Amino acid sequence: MKKFFIFIFCLFAFNANAKETTFDKTLFDKAQSEGKIVVVSSWVKYCTSCASQMKVLDKAKNDFKNIEYFKFDVRNKEIANLLNVQYQTTLLIFKNNKEVYRSIGETSREAIYKAIKSSI
């Protein structure tokens, strides 16, 4: 039973660290003005599909180095309205100051990597 509680604690501790807002409008604009590919994902607390998508994106950060990654809590209406995002687990990719990809609920490594590769 003690191992079970330790497992649950670690699970929530990991998810709490993974789910933080890193989106910053100034950094987002700067990355785009520098011609970088920008990936933005939205999440909400206790969303399992969000956690799955974040795991894929964390791996993608290591595999695709010259890309800027941002994430935000979809309940932050200022950011959500700026990006026209209404749902958690929304994934956006920007290239040349334009949105080139949008999905809702995508957690498949293959689909996310394909979208990133097609943007490069």
Tab-separated table of N, CA and C in Angstrom:
chain	number	residue	atom	x	y	z
A	1	MET	N	0.823	-1.187	0.000
A	1	MET	CA	0.000	0.000	0.000
A	1	MET	C	0.874	1.260	0.000
A	2	LYS	N	1.953	1.212	0.728
A	2	LYS	CA	2.860	2.364	0.802
A	2	LYS	C	3.447	2.675	-0.576
A	3	LYS	N	3.805	1.635	-1.336
A	3	LYS	CA	4.342	1.822	-2.687
A	3	LYS	C	3.303	2.472	-3.598
A	4	PHE	N	2.047	2.100	-3.409
A	4	PHE	CA	0.968	2.681	-4.205
A	4	PHE	C	0.887	4.189	-3.968
A	5	PHE	N	0.936	4.632	-2.728
A	5	PHE	CA	0.860	6.061	-2.414
A	5	PHE	C	2.081	6.818	-2.938
A	6	ILE	N	3.227	6.187	-2.888
A	6	ILE	CA	4.433	6.810	-3.436
A	6	ILE	C	4.293	6.959	-4.943
A	7	PHE	N	3.766	5.940	-5.602
A	7	PHE	CA	3.540	6.000	-7.044
A	7	PHE	C	2.577	7.135	-7.391
A	8	ILE	N	1.468	7.234	-6.668
A	8	ILE	CA	0.473	8.290	-6.919
A	8	ILE	C	1.102	9.660	-6.694
A	9	PHE	N	1.870	9.815	-5.642
A	9	PHE	CA	2.527	11.090	-5.371
A	9	PHE	C	3.470	11.464	-6.511
A	10	CYS	N	4.264	10.517	-6.968
A	10	CYS	CA	5.199	10.786	-8.069
A	10	CYS	C	4.459	11.136	-9.357
A	11	LEU	N	3.363	10.459	-9.592
A	11	LEU	CA	2.568	10.733	-10.784
A	11	LEU	C	2.062	12.165	-10.777
A	12	PHE	N	1.503	12.616	-9.660
A	12	PHE	CA	0.999	13.985	-9.574
A	12	PHE	C	2.128	14.997	-9.551
A	13	ALA	N	3.220	14.667	-8.918
A	13	ALA	CA	4.365	15.590	-8.894
A	13	ALA	C	4.906	15.777	-10.298
A	14	PHE	N	5.000	14.701	-11.089
A	14	PHE	CA	5.482	14.814	-12.467
A	14	PHE	C	4.538	15.670	-13.288
A	15	ASN	N	3.238	15.403	-13.194
A	15	ASN	CA	2.268	16.161	-13.972
A	15	ASN	C	2.229	17.620	-13.563
A	16	ALA	N	2.422	17.913	-12.303
A	16	ALA	CA	2.407	19.305	-11.852
A	16	ALA	C	3.569	20.066	-12.461
A	17	ASN	N	4.737	19.447	-12.544
A	17	ASN	CA	5.895	20.108	-13.140
A	17	ASN	C	5.732	20.263	-14.646
A	18	ALA	N	5.169	19.259	-15.285
A	18	ALA	CA	5.039	19.302	-16.736
A	18	ALA	C	4.028	20.347	-17.174
A	19	LYS	N	3.014	20.561	-16.383
A	19	LYS	CA	1.946	21.475	-16.760
A	19	LYS	C	2.182	22.849	-16.134
A	20	GLU	N	2.928	23.627	-16.843
A	20	GLU	CA	3.149	25.011	-16.447
A	20	GLU	C	3.098	25.855	-17.705
A	21	THR	N	2.705	27.101	-17.549
A	21	THR	CA	2.635	27.983	-18.703
A	21	THR	C	4.019	28.523	-19.019
A	22	THR	N	4.473	28.267	-20.240
A	22	THR	CA	5.757	28.802	-20.697
A	22	THR	C	5.549	29.808	-21.822
A	23	PHE	N	4.291	29.974	-22.266
A	23	PHE	CA	4.011	30.900	-23.357
A	23	PHE	C	4.257	32.326	-22.903
A	24	ASP	N	4.985	33.063	-23.721
A	24	ASP	CA	5.259	34.475	-23.493
A	24	ASP	C	5.138	35.161	-24.848
A	25	LYS	N	4.242	36.111	-24.959
A	25	LYS	CA	3.962	36.773	-26.244
A	25	LYS	C	5.225	37.383	-26.837
A	26	THR	N	6.049	38.010	-26.026
A	26	THR	CA	7.277	38.629	-26.526
A	26	THR	C	8.224	37.580	-27.100
A	27	LEU	N	8.410	36.475	-26.388
A	27	LEU	CA	9.291	35.405	-26.869
A	27	LEU	C	8.701	34.716	-28.093
A	28	PHE	N	7.384	34.562	-28.113
A	28	PHE	CA	6.683	33.980	-29.259
A	28	PHE	C	6.912	34.841	-30.500
A	29	ASP	N	6.711	36.141	-30.373
A	29	ASP	CA	6.915	37.061	-31.501
A	29	ASP	C	8.377	37.084	-31.943
A	30	LYS	N	9.288	37.061	-30.976
A	30	LYS	CA	10.724	37.081	-31.287
A	30	LYS	C	11.117	35.819	-32.073
A	31	ALA	N	10.655	34.670	-31.618
A	31	ALA	CA	10.974	33.409	-32.306
A	31	ALA	C	10.465	33.442	-33.740
A	32	GLN	N	9.263	33.953	-33.929
A	32	GLN	CA	8.715	34.025	-35.283
A	32	GLN	C	9.491	35.017	-36.141
A	33	SER	N	9.876	36.162	-35.562
A	33	SER	CA	10.626	37.157	-36.341
A	33	SER	C	12.008	36.637	-36.721
A	34	GLU	N	12.526	35.688	-35.955
A	34	GLU	CA	13.822	35.075	-36.255
A	34	GLU	C	13.683	33.908	-37.236
A	35	GLY	N	12.457	33.650	-37.689
A	35	GLY	CA	12.230	32.595	-38.673
A	35	GLY	C	12.181	31.195	-38.101
A	36	LYS	N	12.014	31.070	-36.790
A	36	LYS	CA	11.969	29.749	-36.164
A	36	LYS	C	10.581	29.122	-36.320
A	37	ILE	N	10.578	27.801	-36.305
A	37	ILE	CA	9.331	27.059	-36.219
A	37	ILE	C	8.901	27.152	-34.751
A	38	VAL	N	7.616	27.423	-34.517
A	38	VAL	CA	7.109	27.563	-33.156
A	38	VAL	C	5.973	26.556	-32.948
A	39	VAL	N	6.096	25.784	-31.873
A	39	VAL	CA	5.079	24.802	-31.505
A	39	VAL	C	4.446	25.272	-30.199
A	40	VAL	N	3.113	25.332	-30.180
A	40	VAL	CA	2.381	25.756	-28.984
A	40	VAL	C	1.346	24.688	-28.659
A	41	SER	N	1.286	24.311	-27.384
A	41	SER	CA	0.268	23.350	-26.953
A	41	SER	C	-0.489	23.915	-25.757
A	42	SER	N	-1.760	23.530	-25.664
A	42	SER	CA	-2.584	23.972	-24.543
A	42	SER	C	-2.910	22.779	-23.654
A	43	TRP	N	-3.121	23.042	-22.398
A	43	TRP	CA	-3.406	21.989	-21.439
A	43	TRP	C	-4.360	22.513	-20.381
A	44	VAL	N	-4.866	21.626	-19.581
A	44	VAL	CA	-5.649	21.957	-18.399
A	44	VAL	C	-5.309	20.903	-17.339
A	45	LYS	N	-5.357	21.307	-16.110
A	45	LYS	CA	-4.996	20.434	-14.996
A	45	LYS	C	-5.801	19.132	-15.039
A	46	TYR	N	-5.156	18.020	-14.769
A	46	TYR	CA	-5.739	16.678	-14.709
A	46	TYR	C	-6.196	16.131	-16.057
A	47	CYS	N	-5.731	16.694	-17.146
A	47	CYS	CA	-6.088	16.210	-18.488
A	47	CYS	C	-5.077	15.151	-18.901
A	48	THR	N	-5.533	13.926	-19.060
A	48	THR	CA	-4.615	12.840	-19.397
A	48	THR	C	-4.115	12.947	-20.839
A	49	SER	N	-4.968	13.399	-21.768
A	49	SER	CA	-4.490	13.546	-23.149
A	49	SER	C	-3.461	14.673	-23.244
A	50	CYS	N	-3.618	15.707	-22.406
A	50	CYS	CA	-2.621	16.791	-22.367
A	50	CYS	C	-1.269	16.240	-21.917
A	51	ALA	N	-1.302	15.413	-20.883
A	51	ALA	CA	-0.063	14.821	-20.375
A	51	ALA	C	0.584	13.934	-21.436
A	52	SER	N	-0.224	13.188	-22.175
A	52	SER	CA	0.312	12.338	-23.239
A	52	SER	C	0.954	13.176	-24.337
A	53	GLN	N	0.281	14.256	-24.726
A	53	GLN	CA	0.833	15.136	-25.756
A	53	GLN	C	2.138	15.779	-25.280
A	54	MET	N	2.173	16.193	-24.010
A	54	MET	CA	3.386	16.819	-23.469
A	54	MET	C	4.565	15.854	-23.461
A	55	LYS	N	4.318	14.588	-23.200
A	55	LYS	CA	5.397	13.599	-23.229
A	55	LYS	C	6.001	13.514	-24.626
A	56	VAL	N	5.145	13.517	-25.642
A	56	VAL	CA	5.630	13.474	-27.023
A	56	VAL	C	6.408	14.748	-27.337
A	57	LEU	N	5.885	15.898	-26.917
A	57	LEU	CA	6.565	17.165	-27.207
A	57	LEU	C	7.882	17.291	-26.450
A	58	ASP	N	7.944	16.750	-25.237
A	58	ASP	CA	9.209	16.755	-24.497
A	58	ASP	C	10.269	15.948	-25.245
A	59	LYS	N	9.869	14.829	-25.826
A	59	LYS	CA	10.792	14.023	-26.636
A	59	LYS	C	11.158	14.783	-27.908
A	60	ALA	N	10.183	15.442	-28.515
A	60	ALA	CA	10.433	16.196	-29.751
A	60	ALA	C	11.444	17.324	-29.521
A	61	LYS	N	11.447	17.909	-28.333
A	61	LYS	CA	12.412	18.971	-28.020
A	61	LYS	C	13.837	18.478	-28.189
A	62	ASN	N	14.078	17.207	-27.873
A	62	ASN	CA	15.410	16.631	-28.024
A	62	ASN	C	15.703	16.252	-29.473
A	63	ASP	N	14.669	15.896	-30.207
A	63	ASP	CA	14.849	15.433	-31.581
A	63	ASP	C	14.839	16.556	-32.613
A	64	PHE	N	14.187	17.655	-32.293
A	64	PHE	CA	14.109	18.808	-33.197
A	64	PHE	C	14.599	20.036	-32.424
A	65	LYS	N	15.868	20.335	-32.557
A	65	LYS	CA	16.515	21.343	-31.712
A	65	LYS	C	16.184	22.796	-32.058
A	66	ASN	N	16.027	23.134	-33.304
A	66	ASN	CA	15.876	24.534	-33.692
A	66	ASN	C	14.421	24.980	-33.731
A	67	ILE	N	13.628	24.455	-32.833
A	67	ILE	CA	12.209	24.787	-32.755
A	67	ILE	C	11.934	25.356	-31.368
A	68	GLU	N	11.087	26.373	-31.313
A	68	GLU	CA	10.678	26.942	-30.032
A	68	GLU	C	9.380	26.266	-29.602
A	69	TYR	N	9.313	25.855	-28.340
A	69	TYR	CA	8.144	25.179	-27.800
A	69	TYR	C	7.541	26.018	-26.679
A	70	PHE	N	6.230	26.205	-26.722
A	70	PHE	CA	5.509	26.916	-25.674
A	70	PHE	C	4.286	26.094	-25.289
A	71	LYS	N	3.867	26.247	-24.047
A	71	LYS	CA	2.633	25.610	-23.598
A	71	LYS	C	1.921	26.560	-22.644
A	72	PHE	N	0.593	26.402	-22.575
A	72	PHE	CA	-0.171	27.274	-21.694
A	72	PHE	C	-1.450	26.595	-21.224
A	73	ASP	N	-1.920	27.042	-20.076
A	73	ASP	CA	-3.187	26.571	-19.525
A	73	ASP	C	-4.302	27.220	-20.333
A	74	VAL	N	-5.147	26.404	-20.933
A	74	VAL	CA	-6.199	26.903	-21.814
A	74	VAL	C	-7.188	27.808	-21.073
A	75	ARG	N	-7.198	27.752	-19.754
A	75	ARG	CA	-8.076	28.641	-18.985
A	75	ARG	C	-7.535	30.070	-18.935
A	76	ASN	N	-6.295	30.259	-19.410
A	76	ASN	CA	-5.745	31.614	-19.529
A	76	ASN	C	-6.370	32.227	-20.783
A	77	LYS	N	-7.424	32.980	-20.587
A	77	LYS	CA	-8.223	33.484	-21.709
A	77	LYS	C	-7.452	34.469	-22.584
A	78	GLU	N	-6.518	35.196	-22.019
A	78	GLU	CA	-5.738	36.141	-22.822
A	78	GLU	C	-4.940	35.400	-23.904
A	79	ILE	N	-4.251	34.348	-23.504
A	79	ILE	CA	-3.465	33.561	-24.467
A	79	ILE	C	-4.400	32.770	-25.385
A	80	ALA	N	-5.430	32.147	-24.805
A	80	ALA	CA	-6.362	31.346	-25.606
A	80	ALA	C	-7.017	32.199	-26.694
A	81	ASN	N	-7.417	33.407	-26.359
A	81	ASN	CA	-8.039	34.287	-27.352
A	81	ASN	C	-7.026	34.742	-28.398
A	82	LEU	N	-5.816	35.043	-27.970
A	82	LEU	CA	-4.762	35.463	-28.893
A	82	LEU	C	-4.536	34.398	-29.969
A	83	LEU	N	-4.542	33.129	-29.558
A	83	LEU	CA	-4.256	32.023	-30.471
A	83	LEU	C	-5.523	31.339	-31.000
A	84	ASN	N	-6.681	31.846	-30.598
A	84	ASN	CA	-7.962	31.275	-31.005
A	84	ASN	C	-8.058	29.793	-30.624
A	85	VAL	N	-7.715	29.509	-29.373
A	85	VAL	CA	-7.747	28.142	-28.849
A	85	VAL	C	-8.896	28.038	-27.852
A	86	GLN	N	-9.739	27.033	-28.051
A	86	GLN	CA	-10.894	26.842	-27.177
A	86	GLN	C	-10.807	25.575	-26.331
A	87	TYR	N	-9.918	24.660	-26.702
A	87	TYR	CA	-9.876	23.364	-26.046
A	87	TYR	C	-8.466	23.012	-25.590
A	88	GLN	N	-8.398	22.197	-24.534
A	88	GLN	CA	-7.101	21.674	-24.117
A	88	GLN	C	-6.612	20.672	-25.156
A	89	THR	N	-5.361	20.383	-25.099
A	89	THR	CA	-4.682	19.473	-26.020
A	89	THR	C	-4.747	19.977	-27.462
A	90	THR	N	-4.826	21.300	-27.609
A	90	THR	CA	-4.731	21.889	-28.935
A	90	THR	C	-3.251	22.079	-29.238
A	91	LEU	N	-2.849	21.668	-30.406
A	91	LEU	CA	-1.458	21.774	-30.835
A	91	LEU	C	-1.400	22.679	-32.057
A	92	LEU	N	-0.554	23.692	-31.990
A	92	LEU	CA	-0.387	24.643	-33.077
A	92	LEU	C	1.067	24.665	-33.512
A	93	ILE	N	1.278	24.801	-34.815
A	93	ILE	CA	2.634	24.981	-35.337
A	93	ILE	C	2.615	26.208	-36.238
A	94	PHE	N	3.597	27.081	-36.014
A	94	PHE	CA	3.730	28.307	-36.789
A	94	PHE	C	5.040	28.297	-37.561
A	95	LYS	N	4.975	28.803	-38.782
A	95	LYS	CA	6.160	28.936	-39.620
A	95	LYS	C	5.984	30.212	-40.450
A	96	ASN	N	7.038	30.997	-40.540
A	96	ASN	CA	6.989	32.252	-41.309
A	96	ASN	C	5.816	33.134	-40.874
A	97	ASN	N	5.616	33.228	-39.561
A	97	ASN	CA	4.575	34.074	-38.972
A	97	ASN	C	3.156	33.642	-39.333
A	98	LYS	N	2.989	32.381	-39.753
A	98	LYS	CA	1.665	31.879	-40.102
A	98	LYS	C	1.429	30.535	-39.411
A	99	GLU	N	0.196	30.308	-39.027
A	99	GLU	CA	-0.165	29.007	-38.493
A	99	GLU	C	-0.214	28.016	-39.649
A	100	VAL	N	0.553	26.930	-39.532
A	100	VAL	CA	0.601	25.931	-40.599
A	100	VAL	C	0.006	24.592	-40.170
A	101	TYR	N	-0.308	24.456	-38.885
A	101	TYR	CA	-0.866	23.196	-38.401
A	101	TYR	C	-1.683	23.465	-37.151
A	102	ARG	N	-2.811	22.777	-37.028
A	102	ARG	CA	-3.655	22.837	-35.830
A	102	ARG	C	-4.332	21.487	-35.658
A	103	SER	N	-4.272	20.976	-34.437
A	103	SER	CA	-5.006	19.752	-34.119
A	103	SER	C	-5.560	19.872	-32.706
A	104	ILE	N	-6.590	19.113	-32.446
A	104	ILE	CA	-7.180	19.068	-31.110
A	104	ILE	C	-7.191	17.611	-30.671
A	105	GLY	N	-6.540	17.340	-29.559
A	105	GLY	CA	-6.546	15.998	-28.990
A	105	GLY	C	-5.516	15.044	-29.558
A	106	GLU	N	-4.635	15.521	-30.402
A	106	GLU	CA	-3.631	14.634	-31.014
A	106	GLU	C	-2.557	14.270	-29.990
A	107	THR	N	-2.376	12.979	-29.776
A	107	THR	CA	-1.357	12.505	-28.834
A	107	THR	C	-0.414	11.489	-29.478
A	108	SER	N	-0.668	11.135	-30.709
A	108	SER	CA	0.148	10.140	-31.400
A	108	SER	C	1.519	10.721	-31.739
A	109	ARG	N	2.558	10.017	-31.323
A	109	ARG	CA	3.921	10.454	-31.633
A	109	ARG	C	4.113	10.578	-33.138
A	110	GLU	N	3.630	9.599	-33.868
A	110	GLU	CA	3.815	9.596	-35.317
A	110	GLU	C	3.165	10.815	-35.965
A	111	ALA	N	1.937	11.126	-35.580
A	111	ALA	CA	1.219	12.267	-36.168
A	111	ALA	C	1.868	13.591	-35.790
A	112	ILE	N	2.283	13.733	-34.540
A	112	ILE	CA	2.908	14.980	-34.093
A	112	ILE	C	4.258	15.168	-34.769
A	113	TYR	N	5.049	14.111	-34.846
A	113	TYR	CA	6.352	14.211	-35.517
A	113	TYR	C	6.185	14.514	-36.998
A	114	LYS	N	5.182	13.902	-37.614
A	114	LYS	CA	4.921	14.168	-39.035
A	114	LYS	C	4.578	15.642	-39.246
A	115	ALA	N	3.760	16.199	-38.360
A	115	ALA	CA	3.384	17.612	-38.462
A	115	ALA	C	4.599	18.518	-38.280
A	116	ILE	N	5.445	18.192	-37.330
A	116	ILE	CA	6.656	18.997	-37.098
A	116	ILE	C	7.597	18.892	-38.312
A	117	LYS	N	7.825	17.668	-38.777
A	117	LYS	CA	8.724	17.470	-39.919
A	117	LYS	C	8.212	18.194	-41.151
A	118	SER	N	6.906	18.202	-41.368
A	118	SER	CA	6.362	18.877	-42.549
A	118	SER	C	6.493	20.396	-42.462
A	119	SER	N	6.749	20.901	-41.268
A	119	SER	CA	6.901	22.339	-41.059
A	119	SER	C	8.340	22.804	-41.238
A	120	ILE	N	9.255	21.877	-41.221
A	120	ILE	CA	10.685	22.235	-41.285
A	120	ILE	C	11.085	22.529	-42.722
